[in-house]
């Protein structure tokens, strides 16, 4: 296969970018009074407004030509049909099957049924701890995809939380994370969910062992583990070796990627927090977007459009940074979840044929909820020198309505995307009465591209839609950039090095082959340990 950058579709985009990139969004808006109608899409009750992207209708047509030349629909079908498209791990990519309702595989439906029964027992108090008391607190022990997705979704659905059960999340290897939770908890009424696809992850197993010791210290008898530990994992041997009873393990298949796993039993803490019925609605929302993604033509396909805009900003406008700004306090963890989803999936530079790519791949993704970010880093977006592609996420209705908040919140969301797009010229600053000496400081260049996604409200269903929208965006970007979005070899080297350095830090194993900096740091740190 020739190079992506040599294809006619890429070259056409490069030529077009030379023409359009000097044009300001002000000019693009002036040229097309119907720009919002032409450059926005809806699906169900979701709206995607990309009229504030630095594109015109020709850009979109050329981007769709590129998608066509990359056979994006074939890849969608290959994923949907369970082909092993994660070729470096020899696995299919099956997270859509987890949320396919009655069409889901029998083993998926059976685990969902067990999750529902389990939630029922916890919620109605039939499940008792070693002392006979009901469970009041659940602690999810997991990291990466076994933490970020469930933590984000449980937080996002705070308005739907069930009373009488608190759900906590512990991820960090730093004992400060677990210790600060345990100090508030009662071992007699606490249930741990050990969430790990591989059940080999150092952070999770270390936290799980410490939690088990804490429990056994109070219970004084190993049999308490069966009443206080359950697991979500693919590794049934390891869960058994840890001492978790087989009936307390909720399995899933290896074709579920960690960062796509909140739809599997890794979602158990979500179901515990908001009830199984709401968890089912989350799955239903994602399934609705799957159906849209699988069937909508390129011109109407929301996830493909998001991906094409991402590619345009990265590769043709050189925006190496992507900000995610949910104007929703409940969605405050979404940027963190998307960070793993996008950067672990497409933060790569070797293509599916094992060749180094000669184009930029995933931007650095980050974000904060609005309006908080406005009072910290938005200064850089408005007047700094970096081009940052922004996604704004707005809710039609507040999930915690109090008078006087939501319209102001929405006004700020719209004001920011507008100010970023159109800025303020020197003449406008003068016309507003700004002192001449301050005019340079009071001008705003604008032309910062953004997309606004509007959800009618934040419900389990619309949250499922939103997450699936980004998942399929990531899939499409992988197809366009010719990457395998479903492996993560880049995380391995650091893990191997850490296992080599831990004995050195404990003083068990000096290693003279280490680099001078690492040796120096180890010897400096060891003085504090002794
Ligand atoms: O180290 C990266 C990673 O493998 C992620 O891909 C994954 O989500 C996370 O670690 C946790 O892995 P596990 O669920 O196997 O504990």
PDB file of N, CA and C and ligand atoms in Angstrom, residues 143-146 195-199 201 204 258-259 340 344 488 491 495, ligand 1:
ATOM      1  N   UNK A 143      -7.849   0.407  37.609  1.00  0.00           N
ATOM      2  CA  UNK A 143      -7.116   1.561  37.072  1.00  0.00           C
ATOM      3  C   UNK A 143      -7.291   1.601  35.555  1.00  0.00           C
ATOM      4  N   UNK A 144      -7.015   2.741  34.962  1.00  0.00           N
ATOM      5  CA  UNK A 144      -7.173   2.881  33.498  1.00  0.00           C
ATOM      6  C   UNK A 144      -8.618   2.633  33.126  1.00  0.00           C
ATOM      7  N   UNK A 145      -8.830   1.783  32.125  1.00  0.00           N
ATOM      8  CA  UNK A 145     -10.193   1.504  31.674  1.00  0.00           C
ATOM      9  C   UNK A 145     -11.044   0.829  32.732  1.00  0.00           C
ATOM     10  N   UNK A 146     -10.413   0.224  33.725  1.00  0.00           N
ATOM     11  CA  UNK A 146     -11.177  -0.432  34.787  1.00  0.00           C
ATOM     12  C   UNK A 146     -11.529   0.540  35.906  1.00  0.00           C
ATOM     13  N   UNK A 195     -11.619  -4.740  39.885  1.00  0.00           N
ATOM     14  CA  UNK A 195     -11.911  -4.621  38.454  1.00  0.00           C
ATOM     15  C   UNK A 195     -10.605  -4.619  37.681  1.00  0.00           C
ATOM     16  N   UNK A 196     -10.350  -5.704  36.982  1.00  0.00           N
ATOM     17  CA  UNK A 196      -9.119  -5.761  36.193  1.00  0.00           C
ATOM     18  C   UNK A 196      -9.298  -6.780  35.084  1.00  0.00           C
ATOM     19  N   UNK A 197      -9.178  -6.317  33.865  1.00  0.00           N
ATOM     20  CA  UNK A 197      -9.320  -7.234  32.728  1.00  0.00           C
ATOM     21  C   UNK A 197      -8.303  -8.378  32.857  1.00  0.00           C
ATOM     22  N   UNK A 198      -7.059  -8.023  33.092  1.00  0.00           N
ATOM     23  CA  UNK A 198      -5.991  -9.036  33.125  1.00  0.00           C
ATOM     24  C   UNK A 198      -5.813  -9.668  34.494  1.00  0.00           C
ATOM     25  N   UNK A 199      -6.223  -8.973  35.517  1.00  0.00           N
ATOM     26  CA  UNK A 199      -5.987  -9.349  36.913  1.00  0.00           C
ATOM     27  C   UNK A 199      -4.495  -9.553  37.189  1.00  0.00           C
ATOM     28  N   UNK A 201      -2.579  -6.428  37.004  1.00  0.00           N
ATOM     29  CA  UNK A 201      -2.127  -5.037  37.075  1.00  0.00           C
ATOM     30  C   UNK A 201      -1.648  -4.696  38.490  1.00  0.00           C
ATOM     31  N   UNK A 204      -3.783  -2.387  40.886  1.00  0.00           N
ATOM     32  CA  UNK A 204      -5.054  -2.948  41.356  1.00  0.00           C
ATOM     33  C   UNK A 204      -4.814  -4.096  42.330  1.00  0.00           C
ATOM     34  N   UNK A 258      -9.824  -2.570  27.347  1.00  0.00           N
ATOM     35  CA  UNK A 258      -9.950  -1.922  28.654  1.00  0.00           C
ATOM     36  C   UNK A 258     -10.683  -0.589  28.588  1.00  0.00           C
ATOM     37  N   UNK A 259     -10.308   0.257  27.631  1.00  0.00           N
ATOM     38  CA  UNK A 259     -10.908   1.605  27.565  1.00  0.00           C
ATOM     39  C   UNK A 259     -12.301   1.596  26.953  1.00  0.00           C
ATOM     40  N   UNK A 340      -7.884   8.749  27.975  1.00  0.00           N
ATOM     41  CA  UNK A 340      -7.435   7.366  27.762  1.00  0.00           C
ATOM     42  C   UNK A 340      -7.985   6.832  26.448  1.00  0.00           C
ATOM     43  N   UNK A 344      -4.748   6.551  24.257  1.00  0.00           N
ATOM     44  CA  UNK A 344      -4.240   5.175  24.297  1.00  0.00           C
ATOM     45  C   UNK A 344      -4.600   4.450  22.991  1.00  0.00           C
ATOM     46  N   UNK A 488      -2.049  -1.401  22.953  1.00  0.00           N
ATOM     47  CA  UNK A 488      -1.444  -0.319  23.751  1.00  0.00           C
ATOM     48  C   UNK A 488      -0.043  -0.730  24.177  1.00  0.00           C
ATOM     49  N   UNK A 491       2.510   1.203  26.686  1.00  0.00           N
ATOM     50  CA  UNK A 491       2.507   1.280  28.155  1.00  0.00           C
ATOM     51  C   UNK A 491       3.432   0.221  28.767  1.00  0.00           C
ATOM     52  N   UNK A 495       6.330  -0.273  32.473  1.00  0.00           N
ATOM     53  CA  UNK A 495       5.965  -1.304  33.465  1.00  0.00           C
ATOM     54  C   UNK A 495       7.166  -2.222  33.716  1.00  0.00           C
TER      55      UNK A 495
HETATM   56  O1  LIG B   1      -1.574  -0.114  31.301  1.00  0.00           O
HETATM   57  C1  LIG B   1      -2.615   0.194  30.448  1.00  0.00           C
HETATM   58  C2  LIG B   1      -3.780  -0.723  30.668  1.00  0.00           C
HETATM   59  O2  LIG B   1      -3.512  -1.971  30.159  1.00  0.00           O
HETATM   60  C3  LIG B   1      -5.055  -0.144  30.074  1.00  0.00           C
HETATM   61  O3  LIG B   1      -5.174  -0.396  28.734  1.00  0.00           O
HETATM   62  C4  LIG B   1      -6.082  -0.794  30.928  1.00  0.00           C
HETATM   63  O4  LIG B   1      -7.317  -0.132  30.840  1.00  0.00           O
HETATM   64  C5  LIG B   1      -5.443  -0.645  32.282  1.00  0.00           C
HETATM   65  O5  LIG B   1      -4.072  -0.869  32.048  1.00  0.00           O
HETATM   66  C6  LIG B   1      -5.947  -1.594  33.343  1.00  0.00           C
HETATM   67  O6  LIG B   1      -5.784  -2.921  32.958  1.00  0.00           O
HETATM   68  P1  LIG B   1      -6.533  -4.086  33.694  1.00  0.00           P
HETATM   69  O7  LIG B   1      -7.992  -3.869  33.531  1.00  0.00           O
HETATM   70  O8  LIG B   1      -6.067  -5.345  33.036  1.00  0.00           O
HETATM   71  O9  LIG B   1      -6.140  -4.047  35.148  1.00  0.00           O
END
